[in-house]
CSV table of C-alpha atoms and ligand atoms in Angstrom, one decimal:
chain,number,residue,atom,x,y,z
T,1,MET,CA,123.6,44.1,114.4
T,2,LYS,CA,120.0,43.7,113.1
T,3,GLU,CA,118.7,43.5,116.7
T,4,LYS,CA,120.9,46.4,117.7
T,5,LEU,CA,119.4,48.6,114.9
T,6,GLN,CA,115.8,47.5,115.9
T,7,HIS,CA,116.6,48.4,119.5
T,8,ILE,CA,117.9,51.8,118.5
T,9,LEU,CA,114.8,52.5,116.4
T,10,LYS,CA,112.4,51.4,119.2
T,11,SER,CA,114.2,53.5,121.8
T,12,PHE,CA,114.1,56.5,119.3
T,13,GLU,CA,110.4,56.2,118.8
T,14,GLU,CA,109.8,56.2,122.6
T,15,ASP,CA,112.1,59.2,123.0
T,16,ILE,CA,110.6,61.2,120.1
T,17,LYS,CA,107.0,60.8,121.7
T,18,LYS,CA,108.3,62.7,124.8
T,19,VAL,CA,109.5,65.7,122.8
T,20,VAL,CA,107.9,68.9,124.1
T,21,THR,CA,110.4,71.7,123.3
T,22,TYR,CA,113.0,72.5,120.6
T,23,ASP,CA,115.7,71.7,123.3
T,24,ASP,CA,114.3,68.2,123.7
T,25,LEU,CA,114.3,67.7,120.0
T,26,GLU,CA,117.9,68.8,119.6
T,27,LYS,CA,119.0,66.6,122.5
T,28,ILE,CA,117.6,63.5,120.6
T,29,ARG,CA,119.1,64.6,117.3
T,30,VAL,CA,122.5,64.8,119.0
T,31,GLU,CA,122.0,61.4,120.8
T,32,TYR,CA,121.1,59.5,117.6
T,33,LEU,CA,122.6,61.4,114.6
T,34,SER,CA,125.7,63.4,115.8
T,35,LYS,CA,129.2,62.0,115.2
T,36,LYS,CA,129.0,60.2,118.6
T,37,GLY,CA,125.4,59.3,118.2
T,38,TYR,CA,124.0,55.8,118.0
T,39,ILE,CA,123.7,55.6,114.2
T,40,PRO,CA,127.2,56.8,113.3
T,41,GLN,CA,128.7,54.7,116.1
T,42,ILE,CA,127.1,51.6,114.6
T,43,MET,CA,128.5,52.1,111.2
T,44,PRO,CA,132.0,50.6,111.8
T,45,MET,CA,130.3,47.4,112.9
T,46,LEU,CA,129.2,46.9,109.3
T,47,ARG,CA,132.7,45.8,108.5
T,48,GLU,CA,132.2,42.7,110.7
T,49,VAL,CA,129.0,41.6,109.1
T,50,PRO,CA,129.5,38.6,106.8
T,51,ASN,CA,129.6,39.6,103.1
T,52,GLU,CA,126.4,38.0,102.1
T,53,GLN,CA,124.5,40.0,104.8
T,54,LYS,CA,126.3,43.3,104.1
T,55,LYS,CA,123.8,44.5,101.5
T,56,GLU,CA,120.7,43.8,103.6
T,57,ILE,CA,122.2,45.3,106.9
T,58,GLY,CA,123.5,48.3,104.9
T,59,GLN,CA,120.0,49.0,103.6
T,60,LEU,CA,118.6,48.5,107.1
T,61,VAL,CA,121.0,51.0,108.6
T,62,ASN,CA,120.1,53.6,105.9
T,63,SER,CA,116.4,53.0,106.4
T,64,VAL,CA,116.7,53.4,110.2
T,65,LYS,CA,118.7,56.6,109.7
T,66,ASN,CA,116.1,57.9,107.2
T,67,GLN,CA,113.3,57.1,109.5
T,68,ILE,CA,114.9,58.9,112.4
T,69,GLU,CA,115.7,61.9,110.1
T,70,ASP,CA,112.1,62.0,108.9
T,71,GLU,CA,110.6,61.9,112.3
T,72,LEU,CA,112.9,64.6,113.6
T,73,LYS,CA,111.8,66.8,110.7
T,74,ASN,CA,108.1,66.1,111.2
T,75,THR,CA,108.4,66.8,114.9
T,76,LYS,CA,110.2,70.1,114.2
T,77,GLN,CA,107.3,71.0,111.9
T,78,MET,CA,104.8,70.2,114.6
T,79,LEU,CA,106.7,72.3,117.2
T,80,ASP,CA,106.7,75.2,114.6
T,81,MET,CA,102.9,75.0,114.2
T,82,LYS,CA,102.5,75.0,118.0
T,83,GLU,CA,104.7,78.1,118.2
T,84,ILE,CA,102.7,80.0,115.5
T,85,GLU,CA,99.3,79.1,117.2
T,86,LYS,CA,100.7,80.2,120.6
T,87,ASN,CA,101.8,83.6,119.1
T,88,ILE,CA,98.4,84.1,117.4
T,89,SER,CA,96.4,83.3,120.6
T,90,ASN,CA,98.7,85.6,122.7
T,91,SER,CA,98.4,88.5,120.3
T,92,GLU,CA,94.6,88.2,120.3
T,93,LYS,CA,94.4,88.4,124.0
T,94,ILE,CA,93.2,91.7,125.4
T,95,ASP,CA,95.6,93.0,128.0
T,96,ILE,CA,93.3,94.8,130.4
T,97,THR,CA,96.3,96.3,132.3
T,98,LEU,CA,97.2,98.4,129.2
T,99,PRO,CA,96.3,102.1,129.5
T,100,VAL,CA,93.1,103.2,127.8
T,101,ASP,CA,93.6,104.5,124.2
T,102,ASN,CA,91.8,107.9,124.1
T,103,ASN,CA,92.6,108.4,120.4
T,104,ILE,CA,89.1,109.2,119.2
T,105,GLY,CA,90.1,111.6,116.6
T,106,SER,CA,90.4,115.4,116.6
T,107,LEU,CA,89.9,118.5,114.5
T,108,HIS,CA,92.5,119.2,111.8
T,109,PRO,CA,95.0,121.9,112.9
T,110,ARG,CA,93.7,124.0,110.1
T,111,THR,CA,90.1,123.7,111.3
T,112,THR,CA,91.3,124.7,114.9
T,113,ILE,CA,93.0,127.9,113.5
T,114,GLN,CA,90.0,128.7,111.3
T,115,LYS,CA,87.7,128.5,114.4
T,116,GLU,CA,90.1,130.7,116.4
T,117,ILE,CA,90.1,133.3,113.6
T,118,GLU,CA,86.3,133.1,113.2
T,119,ASP,CA,85.9,133.7,117.0
T,120,ILE,CA,88.2,136.8,116.8
T,121,PHE,CA,86.1,138.3,113.9
T,122,ILE,CA,82.8,137.5,115.5
T,123,GLY,CA,84.1,139.4,118.6
T,124,MET,CA,84.7,142.3,116.3
T,125,GLY,CA,81.1,142.3,115.0
T,126,PHE,CA,81.6,140.4,111.8
T,127,SER,CA,79.3,137.9,110.4
T,128,VAL,CA,80.7,134.5,109.1
T,129,GLU,CA,79.4,133.7,105.6
T,130,ASP,CA,79.4,130.5,103.6
T,131,GLY,CA,81.0,130.3,100.2
T,132,LYS,CA,80.6,127.8,97.4
T,133,GLU,CA,83.4,125.6,96.1
T,134,VAL,CA,81.9,125.3,92.6
T,135,GLU,CA,81.4,128.8,91.2
T,136,THR,CA,80.4,130.6,88.0
T,137,GLU,CA,83.0,132.3,85.9
T,138,TYR,CA,81.1,135.5,86.5
T,139,ASN,CA,81.5,135.4,90.4
T,140,ASN,CA,85.1,134.2,90.3
T,141,PHE,CA,86.3,136.6,87.7
T,142,ASP,CA,84.0,139.1,86.0
T,143,ALA,CA,82.2,140.4,89.2
T,144,VAL,CA,85.5,141.1,90.8
T,145,ASN,CA,86.8,143.0,87.8
T,146,VAL,CA,89.2,140.4,86.5
T,147,PRO,CA,89.5,141.2,82.8
T,148,LYS,CA,88.5,138.6,80.1
T,149,ASN,CA,92.1,138.1,79.0
T,150,HIS,CA,93.6,137.8,82.5
T,151,PRO,CA,96.1,134.8,82.6
T,152,ALA,CA,94.4,133.5,85.9
T,153,ARG,CA,91.5,132.3,83.7
T,154,ASP,CA,93.8,130.0,81.8
T,155,MET,CA,93.5,126.2,82.0
T,156,GLN,CA,96.9,126.3,83.6
T,157,ASP,CA,95.5,128.1,86.7
T,158,THR,CA,91.9,127.3,86.9
T,159,PHE,CA,90.1,123.9,87.2
T,160,TRP,CA,87.3,124.4,84.7
T,161,LEU,CA,84.3,122.1,84.7
T,162,ASP,CA,82.5,120.7,81.6
T,163,ASN,CA,79.5,123.0,82.2
T,164,GLY,CA,81.6,126.1,82.0
T,165,GLU,CA,81.7,126.6,85.8
T,166,LEU,CA,84.9,126.2,87.8
T,167,LEU,CA,86.4,125.3,91.2
T,168,LYS,CA,86.8,128.7,92.9
T,169,THR,CA,90.4,129.9,92.7
T,170,HIS,CA,89.9,132.4,95.6
T,171,THR,CA,87.4,133.4,98.2
T,172,SER,CA,87.0,136.7,96.5
T,173,ALA,CA,84.5,134.7,94.3
T,174,SER,CA,81.9,135.2,97.1
T,175,GLN,CA,82.3,139.0,97.2
T,176,ASN,CA,79.5,139.7,94.8
T,177,ARG,CA,77.0,137.4,96.4
T,178,ILE,CA,77.7,139.0,99.9
T,179,LEU,CA,77.6,142.6,98.6
T,180,ARG,CA,74.2,141.9,97.1
T,181,LYS,CA,73.0,140.1,100.2
T,182,TYR,CA,73.7,143.1,102.5
T,183,ASN,CA,73.1,145.8,99.9
T,184,GLY,CA,74.8,148.4,102.2
T,185,PRO,CA,77.1,148.5,105.2
T,186,LEU,CA,78.6,145.2,106.1
T,187,LYS,CA,81.4,143.4,108.0
T,188,ALA,CA,81.8,139.8,106.9
T,189,ILE,CA,84.3,137.0,106.6
T,190,PHE,CA,84.0,134.0,104.4
T,191,PRO,CA,86.5,131.2,104.8
T,192,GLY,CA,86.8,128.6,102.2
T,193,ARG,CA,88.6,126.0,100.2
T,194,CYS,CA,90.2,127.2,97.0
T,195,PHE,CA,91.7,125.3,94.1
T,196,ARG,CA,94.4,126.2,91.6
T,197,ASN,CA,95.9,124.2,88.9
T,198,GLU,CA,99.4,124.8,90.2
T,199,ALA,CA,102.8,123.2,90.0
T,200,LEU,CA,103.1,122.0,93.6
T,201,ASP,CA,106.0,122.8,95.9
T,202,HIS,CA,106.6,123.3,99.6
T,203,SER,CA,104.5,126.4,99.7
T,204,HIS,CA,102.0,125.8,96.9
T,205,GLU,CA,99.1,123.3,97.0
T,206,ASN,CA,96.3,122.7,94.4
T,207,THR,CA,93.9,122.8,97.3
T,208,PHE,CA,94.4,125.4,100.0
T,209,PHE,CA,92.3,127.7,102.3
T,210,GLN,CA,91.7,131.4,102.5
T,211,ILE,CA,89.7,133.6,104.8
T,212,GLU,CA,88.4,136.7,103.0
T,213,GLY,CA,87.1,139.7,104.8
T,214,MET,CA,85.2,142.8,103.6
T,215,VAL,CA,84.2,145.9,105.4
T,216,VAL,CA,81.9,148.2,103.5
T,217,ASP,CA,80.4,151.5,104.8
T,218,LYS,CA,80.4,155.2,104.2
T,219,ASP,CA,83.9,156.8,104.4
T,220,VAL,CA,86.0,153.6,104.9
T,221,SER,CA,89.7,154.5,104.3
T,222,VAL,CA,93.1,152.9,104.0
T,223,ALA,CA,93.7,154.1,107.6
T,224,ASN,CA,90.8,151.9,108.7
T,225,LEU,CA,92.3,149.0,106.8
T,226,ILE,CA,95.7,149.4,108.5
T,227,PHE,CA,94.2,149.8,112.0
T,228,PHE,CA,91.8,146.9,111.6
T,229,MET,CA,94.4,144.5,110.1
T,230,LYS,CA,96.9,145.3,113.0
T,231,GLU,CA,94.2,144.7,115.6
T,232,MET,CA,93.0,141.5,114.1
T,233,LEU,CA,96.5,140.0,113.6
T,234,SER,CA,97.5,140.9,117.1
T,235,LEU,CA,94.6,138.9,118.3
T,236,VAL,CA,95.5,136.0,116.1
T,237,PHE,CA,99.1,136.0,117.3
T,238,LYS,CA,98.2,137.0,120.9
T,239,LYS,CA,100.7,139.7,120.9
T,240,ASP,CA,101.2,143.3,119.6
T,241,ILE,CA,101.9,142.9,115.9
T,242,GLU,CA,103.6,145.5,113.7
T,243,VAL,CA,102.4,145.6,110.1
T,244,ARG,CA,103.7,147.3,106.9
T,245,LEU,CA,102.1,147.7,103.5
T,246,ARG,CA,103.9,147.3,100.2
T,247,PRO,CA,102.2,148.2,96.9
T,248,GLY,CA,100.5,145.2,95.3
T,249,PHE,CA,98.2,144.7,92.3
T,250,PHE,CA,94.8,143.0,92.2
T,251,PRO,CA,92.1,143.9,89.7
T,252,PHE,CA,89.5,143.9,92.5
T,253,THR,CA,91.2,146.5,94.8
T,254,GLU,CA,92.5,150.0,94.2
T,255,PRO,CA,94.9,150.7,95.8
T,256,SER,CA,96.2,147.2,96.4
T,257,PHE,CA,98.7,146.1,99.0
T,258,GLU,CA,100.7,143.3,100.3
T,259,LEU,CA,100.6,143.3,104.0
T,260,ASP,CA,103.6,142.1,105.9
T,261,ILE,CA,103.9,141.5,109.6
T,262,LYS,CA,107.1,141.9,111.7
T,263,CYS,CA,108.1,138.3,112.5
T,264,PRO,CA,106.3,137.5,115.8
T,265,PHE,CA,108.8,134.7,116.4
T,266,CYS,CA,112.0,136.7,116.5
T,267,ASN,CA,110.6,140.2,116.7
T,268,GLY,CA,112.1,141.1,113.4
T,269,LYS,CA,115.6,140.0,114.3
T,270,GLY,CA,115.7,137.2,111.7
T,271,CYS,CA,114.9,133.6,112.1
T,272,SER,CA,114.0,130.5,110.1
T,273,THR,CA,110.3,131.3,109.9
T,274,CYS,CA,111.0,134.8,108.3
T,275,LYS,CA,113.9,133.4,106.4
T,276,ASN,CA,116.1,135.9,108.2
T,277,GLY,CA,114.3,138.9,106.6
T,278,GLY,CA,112.5,140.0,109.8
T,279,TRP,CA,109.2,140.4,108.0
T,280,ILE,CA,106.6,137.8,106.8
T,281,GLU,CA,104.5,138.4,103.7
T,282,LEU,CA,101.0,137.5,105.1
T,283,CYS,CA,97.9,139.0,103.6
T,284,PRO,CA,97.0,140.7,100.3
T,285,CYS,CA,94.5,143.5,100.7
T,286,GLY,CA,93.2,146.8,99.5
T,287,MET,CA,90.3,149.1,99.0
T,288,ILE,CA,87.5,147.5,97.1
T,289,HIS,CA,87.5,148.6,93.5
T,290,PRO,CA,84.6,150.9,92.5
T,291,ASN,CA,83.6,148.4,89.7
T,292,VAL,CA,83.3,145.6,92.3
T,293,LEU,CA,81.0,147.7,94.4
T,294,ARG,CA,79.0,148.6,91.3
T,295,ASN,CA,78.7,145.0,90.2
T,296,GLY,CA,77.5,144.3,93.8
T,297,GLY,CA,74.7,146.8,93.4
T,298,LEU,CA,76.3,149.5,95.5
T,299,ASP,CA,77.1,153.1,94.5
T,300,PRO,CA,80.8,153.7,94.8
T,301,GLU,CA,80.1,157.5,95.3
T,302,GLN,CA,78.3,156.6,98.4
T,303,TYR,CA,80.1,153.5,99.8
T,304,SER,CA,83.7,152.5,100.1
T,305,GLY,CA,85.3,149.5,101.7
T,306,PHE,CA,88.4,147.3,102.1
T,307,ALA,CA,89.0,143.6,101.5
T,308,PHE,CA,91.7,141.1,102.4
T,309,GLY,CA,92.3,137.5,101.5
T,310,LEU,CA,94.4,135.6,104.2
T,311,GLY,CA,95.8,132.3,103.1
T,312,TYR,CA,95.8,130.7,106.5
T,313,ASP,CA,97.5,127.4,105.6
T,314,ARG,CA,100.5,129.7,106.1
T,315,LEU,CA,99.5,130.5,109.7
T,316,VAL,CA,99.0,126.8,110.4
T,317,MET,CA,102.5,126.1,109.1
T,318,MET,CA,104.0,128.9,111.2
T,319,LYS,CA,102.2,127.6,114.3
T,320,GLY,CA,103.3,124.0,113.7
T,321,ASN,CA,106.7,124.9,112.5
T,322,LEU,CA,106.0,123.0,109.2
T,323,ASN,CA,108.2,123.6,106.2
T,324,ASP,CA,105.9,121.9,103.6
T,325,ILE,CA,102.3,122.9,103.0
T,326,ARG,CA,101.6,119.5,101.4
T,327,LEU,CA,101.7,117.9,104.8
T,328,LEU,CA,98.4,119.6,105.7
T,329,ASN,CA,96.5,117.6,103.0
T,330,SER,CA,98.5,114.5,103.5
T,331,GLY,CA,96.4,112.7,106.1
T,332,ASN,CA,99.6,111.9,108.0
T,333,LEU,CA,98.7,111.3,111.7
T,334,LYS,CA,102.3,112.4,112.7
T,335,LEU,CA,101.2,115.9,111.8
T,336,LEU,CA,98.5,115.9,114.5
T,337,LYS,CA,101.2,114.9,117.1
T,338,GLN,CA,103.3,117.9,116.0
T,339,PHE,CA,100.3,120.1,117.1
T,340,GLY,CA,100.2,118.3,120.5
T,341,ILE,CA,97.1,116.3,119.3
T,342,LYS,CA,97.2,112.7,120.3
V,1,FA5,C1,94.1,136.3,96.1
V,1,FA5,O1,93.7,135.2,96.0
V,1,FA5,C2,93.2,137.5,96.3
V,1,FA5,N1,91.9,137.1,96.0
V,1,FA5,C3,93.4,138.0,97.7
V,1,FA5,C4,92.7,139.4,98.0
V,1,FA5,C5,91.4,139.4,98.5
V,1,FA5,C6,93.4,140.5,97.7
V,1,FA5,C7,90.8,140.6,98.7
V,1,FA5,C8,92.8,141.7,97.9
V,1,FA5,C9,91.6,141.7,98.4
V,1,FA5,P1,96.6,135.6,96.1
V,1,FA5,O2,96.6,134.9,94.8
V,1,FA5,O3,97.9,136.3,96.4
V,1,FA5,O4,95.4,136.7,96.2
V,1,FA5,O5,96.4,134.5,97.2
V,1,FA5,C10,96.1,135.0,98.6
V,1,FA5,C11,96.8,134.1,99.5
V,1,FA5,O6,96.4,132.7,99.3
V,1,FA5,C12,98.3,134.0,99.3
V,1,FA5,O7,98.9,135.1,100.1
V,1,FA5,C13,98.7,132.7,99.9
V,1,FA5,O8,98.8,132.7,101.3
V,1,FA5,C14,97.5,131.8,99.5
V,1,FA5,N2,97.7,131.0,98.3
V,1,FA5,C15,97.6,131.4,97.0
V,1,FA5,N3,97.9,130.4,96.2
V,1,FA5,C16,98.2,129.3,97.0
V,1,FA5,C17,98.6,128.0,96.7
V,1,FA5,N4,98.7,127.5,95.5
V,1,FA5,N5,98.9,127.2,97.8
V,1,FA5,C18,98.7,127.7,99.1
V,1,FA5,N6,98.4,128.9,99.3
V,1,FA5,C19,98.1,129.8,98.3
């Protein structure tokens, strides 16, 4: 029996050296260790071994069985390692047959719409002015006639800086600087990032964008405001847009209005974009308050004007059929795909 065991071990060692695949390994395991394998088959022969040799032969059987099991295990680990190496080297190979990836980045949909709107205004003879993000309390509030005790000045609504300045809460903060710059007739827009210390939800962000516009001249009237807004929005939506004005209140305009447009997606019939109301609240506006003109160095007896503040994240949402404004600041690349940008 001793010779038989030595013979089994020798032939196992030759077989294991030839293993290349998991199948080879399994075949050897079955041949040597399964019920009908060499080792279990040799066990009954122990009974025939003389008693005085039983212990020695028994130990030998166990030791051969253990060696076989160990070597099978080691060989399995070696095959595993080879498999991992193979996967790594495959994944690092460059497949030159794959299509070229043209994903080199793109403008944010908000920037695209901003540029479209700017082009429309430039075509109507407007200048595009820069605004600041950090503003003085005077420009953001006092210059545009917001009273000292107005709740918008509260910590809850405004991000105040340690030096007494603030992150501008609306683009109207640039009105005074622009009025002073032109000191007379002007047609200007000033897009910009605004900040409010708001509770966030699907339609409110703490960082959002507005485009403000002002027209100042002699004898500017509400009729001019309505005509101009209708023309401008028709160009933005590339179709004739019906507008309506509802009374509003802003300290910097008198009278003040909320301008609604007839839903351009369902022509006022009612759809998910207009929440079945047929109209969409789009743009606060009004005639510039005499105090604001005065603070800007203009005589309100001589000049009048209108102003509007379009929150254009809303337009981007309509165009992309988005239901949550927070997506726009999320950095989520899927958003770009929604706008057909790869
Ligand atoms: C203003 O900010 C006025 N300065 C607009 C104005 C300018 C009126 C000139 C008259 C003349 P309001 O707080 O309503 O108004 O904001 C204007 C637009 O900004 C809103 O219609 C909305 O589209 C957008 N907006 C305001 N707050 C947020 C917010 N937290 N998140 C996203 N958009 C906002």
